């Protein structure tokens, strides 16, 4: 599995909600005078990754988006593959309390640490089946198809917003 295997039109899968761990740590420290019921998503990922590796060549790349969150993992992928990744804001899974805490603190949740999550790039022919395999596991119940890989001379991660615009991530 490597960026060299990633192709245009491949799909981006995420095994669950974003930013839970990083925001749980920030809130738990108590320095921010912010009260929110946010739990870390720390969990083993070996069973989720086993479900994805079962797709053989249909699985192109995967990563644990801990340090730097989903945005950093995908930016590293885009640079390594020489391709762009386009995310759909409405498809990104967030717990409401986590998203609210990020908004109050002015933090982009795409850059917040995750634990117990996997981001994977899969062949579009296996994307629906791979997503179903993740969702069939309790740790993947909130899995989502969140984006697509695109052929672009400037390897970027782009987010199509709910308002109809887009921004560089």
PDB file of C-alpha atoms in Angstrom, residues 27-158:
ATOM      1  CA  UNK A  27     -11.618  19.654  26.934  1.00  0.00           C
ATOM      2  CA  UNK A  28     -10.328  17.289  29.633  1.00  0.00           C
ATOM      3  CA  UNK A  29      -7.372  19.559  30.407  1.00  0.00           C
ATOM      4  CA  UNK A  30      -9.853  22.109  31.738  1.00  0.00           C
ATOM      5  CA  UNK A  31      -7.741  25.118  30.748  1.00  0.00           C
ATOM      6  CA  UNK A  32     -10.310  26.293  28.219  1.00  0.00           C
ATOM      7  CA  UNK A  33     -13.315  26.602  30.555  1.00  0.00           C
ATOM      8  CA  UNK A  34     -15.269  24.601  28.015  1.00  0.00           C
ATOM      9  CA  UNK A  35     -17.717  21.964  29.132  1.00  0.00           C
ATOM     10  CA  UNK A  36     -18.639  19.313  26.622  1.00  0.00           C
ATOM     11  CA  UNK A  37     -19.307  15.603  26.825  1.00  0.00           C
ATOM     12  CA  UNK A  38     -16.615  14.407  24.422  1.00  0.00           C
ATOM     13  CA  UNK A  39     -14.987  10.992  24.690  1.00  0.00           C
ATOM     14  CA  UNK A  40     -11.764   9.914  23.044  1.00  0.00           C
ATOM     15  CA  UNK A  41     -12.072   7.497  20.142  1.00  0.00           C
ATOM     16  CA  UNK A  42      -9.001   5.513  21.185  1.00  0.00           C
ATOM     17  CA  UNK A  43      -9.457   1.961  19.905  1.00  0.00           C
ATOM     18  CA  UNK A  44      -7.517  -0.742  18.073  1.00  0.00           C
ATOM     19  CA  UNK A  45      -7.750  -0.569  14.293  1.00  0.00           C
ATOM     20  CA  UNK A  46      -6.489  -4.051  13.377  1.00  0.00           C
ATOM     21  CA  UNK A  47      -9.967  -5.501  12.801  1.00  0.00           C
ATOM     22  CA  UNK A  48     -10.984  -2.556  10.597  1.00  0.00           C
ATOM     23  CA  UNK A  49      -7.796  -2.773   8.570  1.00  0.00           C
ATOM     24  CA  UNK A  50      -8.263  -6.541   8.168  1.00  0.00           C
ATOM     25  CA  UNK A  51     -11.685  -5.892   6.649  1.00  0.00           C
ATOM     26  CA  UNK A  52     -10.092  -3.524   4.137  1.00  0.00           C
ATOM     27  CA  UNK A  53      -7.097  -5.689   3.275  1.00  0.00           C
ATOM     28  CA  UNK A  54      -9.576  -8.411   2.310  1.00  0.00           C
ATOM     29  CA  UNK A  55     -10.209  -6.324  -0.834  1.00  0.00           C
ATOM     30  CA  UNK A  56      -6.695  -7.087  -2.097  1.00  0.00           C
ATOM     31  CA  UNK A  57      -5.712  -4.838  -4.999  1.00  0.00           C
ATOM     32  CA  UNK A  58      -8.907  -2.829  -4.469  1.00  0.00           C
ATOM     33  CA  UNK A  59      -7.279  -1.294  -1.400  1.00  0.00           C
ATOM     34  CA  UNK A  60      -4.741   1.265  -2.584  1.00  0.00           C
ATOM     35  CA  UNK A  61      -3.582   3.060   0.585  1.00  0.00           C
ATOM     36  CA  UNK A  62      -4.564   3.524   4.216  1.00  0.00           C
ATOM     37  CA  UNK A  63      -3.422   5.479   7.220  1.00  0.00           C
ATOM     38  CA  UNK A  64      -4.240   6.133  10.855  1.00  0.00           C
ATOM     39  CA  UNK A  65      -5.029   9.890  10.821  1.00  0.00           C
ATOM     40  CA  UNK A  66      -3.608  10.628  14.274  1.00  0.00           C
ATOM     41  CA  UNK A  67      -0.934  13.287  14.009  1.00  0.00           C
ATOM     42  CA  UNK A  68      -2.278  16.223  12.066  1.00  0.00           C
ATOM     43  CA  UNK A  69      -5.680  14.629  11.566  1.00  0.00           C
ATOM     44  CA  UNK A  70      -7.358  13.732   8.311  1.00  0.00           C
ATOM     45  CA  UNK A  71      -6.108  16.859   6.549  1.00  0.00           C
ATOM     46  CA  UNK A  72      -2.433  16.106   7.124  1.00  0.00           C
ATOM     47  CA  UNK A  73      -2.770  12.442   6.165  1.00  0.00           C
ATOM     48  CA  UNK A  74      -4.493  13.355   2.895  1.00  0.00           C
ATOM     49  CA  UNK A  75      -2.077  16.188   2.108  1.00  0.00           C
ATOM     50  CA  UNK A  76       0.817  13.749   2.496  1.00  0.00           C
ATOM     51  CA  UNK A  77      -1.005  11.324   0.212  1.00  0.00           C
ATOM     52  CA  UNK A  78      -1.692  14.009  -2.423  1.00  0.00           C
ATOM     53  CA  UNK A  79       1.958  15.072  -2.450  1.00  0.00           C
ATOM     54  CA  UNK A  80       3.177  11.479  -2.672  1.00  0.00           C
ATOM     55  CA  UNK A  81       0.718  10.440  -5.372  1.00  0.00           C
ATOM     56  CA  UNK A  82       0.849  13.651  -7.410  1.00  0.00           C
ATOM     57  CA  UNK A  83      -2.961  13.705  -7.345  1.00  0.00           C
ATOM     58  CA  UNK A  84      -5.627  15.789  -5.636  1.00  0.00           C
ATOM     59  CA  UNK A  85      -8.232  14.687  -3.140  1.00  0.00           C
ATOM     60  CA  UNK A  86     -11.677  16.295  -3.119  1.00  0.00           C
ATOM     61  CA  UNK A  87     -13.675  15.943   0.100  1.00  0.00           C
ATOM     62  CA  UNK A  88     -17.387  16.564   0.503  1.00  0.00           C
ATOM     63  CA  UNK A  89     -18.100  18.574   3.652  1.00  0.00           C
ATOM     64  CA  UNK A  90     -21.562  17.094   4.085  1.00  0.00           C
ATOM     65  CA  UNK A  91     -20.183  13.551   4.031  1.00  0.00           C
ATOM     66  CA  UNK A  92     -17.651  14.097   6.829  1.00  0.00           C
ATOM     67  CA  UNK A  93     -18.845  12.438  10.051  1.00  0.00           C
ATOM     68  CA  UNK A  94     -18.615  14.552  13.206  1.00  0.00           C
ATOM     69  CA  UNK A  95     -20.233  14.223  16.610  1.00  0.00           C
ATOM     70  CA  UNK A  96     -22.184  17.455  17.243  1.00  0.00           C
ATOM     71  CA  UNK A  97     -20.356  18.202  20.532  1.00  0.00           C
ATOM     72  CA  UNK A  98     -16.976  17.838  18.826  1.00  0.00           C
ATOM     73  CA  UNK A  99     -17.933  20.076  15.930  1.00  0.00           C
ATOM     74  CA  UNK A 100     -19.371  22.641  18.353  1.00  0.00           C
ATOM     75  CA  UNK A 101     -16.210  22.672  20.472  1.00  0.00           C
ATOM     76  CA  UNK A 102     -14.079  23.141  17.356  1.00  0.00           C
ATOM     77  CA  UNK A 103     -16.255  26.036  16.223  1.00  0.00           C
ATOM     78  CA  UNK A 104     -16.109  27.745  19.640  1.00  0.00           C
ATOM     79  CA  UNK A 105     -12.319  27.410  19.762  1.00  0.00           C
ATOM     80  CA  UNK A 106     -11.739  28.302  16.095  1.00  0.00           C
ATOM     81  CA  UNK A 107     -10.075  24.969  15.352  1.00  0.00           C
ATOM     82  CA  UNK A 108     -10.352  23.245  11.973  1.00  0.00           C
ATOM     83  CA  UNK A 109     -11.556  19.736  12.915  1.00  0.00           C
ATOM     84  CA  UNK A 110      -9.870  18.271   9.847  1.00  0.00           C
ATOM     85  CA  UNK A 111      -6.496  18.884  11.541  1.00  0.00           C
ATOM     86  CA  UNK A 112      -7.454  17.488  14.967  1.00  0.00           C
ATOM     87  CA  UNK A 113      -5.983  14.172  16.127  1.00  0.00           C
ATOM     88  CA  UNK A 114      -7.917  10.940  15.836  1.00  0.00           C
ATOM     89  CA  UNK A 115      -7.282   7.615  17.561  1.00  0.00           C
ATOM     90  CA  UNK A 116      -8.914   4.403  16.474  1.00  0.00           C
ATOM     91  CA  UNK A 117      -9.789   5.626  12.998  1.00  0.00           C
ATOM     92  CA  UNK A 118      -8.594   4.647   9.536  1.00  0.00           C
ATOM     93  CA  UNK A 119      -8.647   6.606   6.291  1.00  0.00           C
ATOM     94  CA  UNK A 120      -8.403   4.448   3.180  1.00  0.00           C
ATOM     95  CA  UNK A 121      -8.262   4.930  -0.560  1.00  0.00           C
ATOM     96  CA  UNK A 122     -10.064   2.201  -2.496  1.00  0.00           C
ATOM     97  CA  UNK A 123     -10.867   1.357  -6.082  1.00  0.00           C
ATOM     98  CA  UNK A 124     -14.310   2.772  -6.992  1.00  0.00           C
ATOM     99  CA  UNK A 125     -15.411  -0.755  -7.979  1.00  0.00           C
ATOM    100  CA  UNK A 126     -15.093  -1.946  -4.357  1.00  0.00           C
ATOM    101  CA  UNK A 127     -15.970   1.287  -2.528  1.00  0.00           C
ATOM    102  CA  UNK A 128     -19.559   0.387  -1.604  1.00  0.00           C
ATOM    103  CA  UNK A 129     -18.610  -3.094  -0.473  1.00  0.00           C
ATOM    104  CA  UNK A 130     -15.618  -1.805   1.522  1.00  0.00           C
ATOM    105  CA  UNK A 131     -17.813   0.816   3.187  1.00  0.00           C
ATOM    106  CA  UNK A 132     -20.368  -1.862   4.106  1.00  0.00           C
ATOM    107  CA  UNK A 133     -17.576  -4.030   5.556  1.00  0.00           C
ATOM    108  CA  UNK A 134     -16.434  -1.146   7.781  1.00  0.00           C
ATOM    109  CA  UNK A 135     -19.979  -0.324   8.896  1.00  0.00           C
ATOM    110  CA  UNK A 136     -20.610  -3.976   9.799  1.00  0.00           C
ATOM    111  CA  UNK A 137     -18.004  -3.691  12.584  1.00  0.00           C
ATOM    112  CA  UNK A 138     -18.967  -1.809  15.789  1.00  0.00           C
ATOM    113  CA  UNK A 139     -15.924   0.478  15.503  1.00  0.00           C
ATOM    114  CA  UNK A 140     -16.870   1.336  11.909  1.00  0.00           C
ATOM    115  CA  UNK A 141     -20.574   2.037  12.454  1.00  0.00           C
ATOM    116  CA  UNK A 142     -20.070   5.705  11.479  1.00  0.00           C
ATOM    117  CA  UNK A 143     -17.876   4.958   8.459  1.00  0.00           C
ATOM    118  CA  UNK A 144     -18.421   7.172   5.451  1.00  0.00           C
ATOM    119  CA  UNK A 145     -17.378   7.687   1.857  1.00  0.00           C
ATOM    120  CA  UNK A 146     -16.021  11.229   2.138  1.00  0.00           C
ATOM    121  CA  UNK A 147     -14.252  12.008  -1.114  1.00  0.00           C
ATOM    122  CA  UNK A 148     -12.644  11.138  -4.406  1.00  0.00           C
ATOM    123  CA  UNK A 149      -9.149  11.256  -5.867  1.00  0.00           C
ATOM    124  CA  UNK A 150      -8.733  13.511  -8.899  1.00  0.00           C
ATOM    125  CA  UNK A 151      -6.105  13.938 -11.585  1.00  0.00           C
ATOM    126  CA  UNK A 152      -4.795  17.449 -11.034  1.00  0.00           C
ATOM    127  CA  UNK A 153      -1.385  18.933 -11.905  1.00  0.00           C
ATOM    128  CA  UNK A 154      -1.365  20.688  -8.505  1.00  0.00           C
ATOM    129  CA  UNK A 155      -1.768  17.999  -5.836  1.00  0.00           C
ATOM    130  CA  UNK A 156      -4.132  19.553  -3.305  1.00  0.00           C
ATOM    131  CA  UNK A 157      -6.760  18.519  -0.814  1.00  0.00           C
ATOM    132  CA  UNK A 158      -9.942  20.429  -1.533  1.00  0.00           C
TER     133      UNK A 158
END
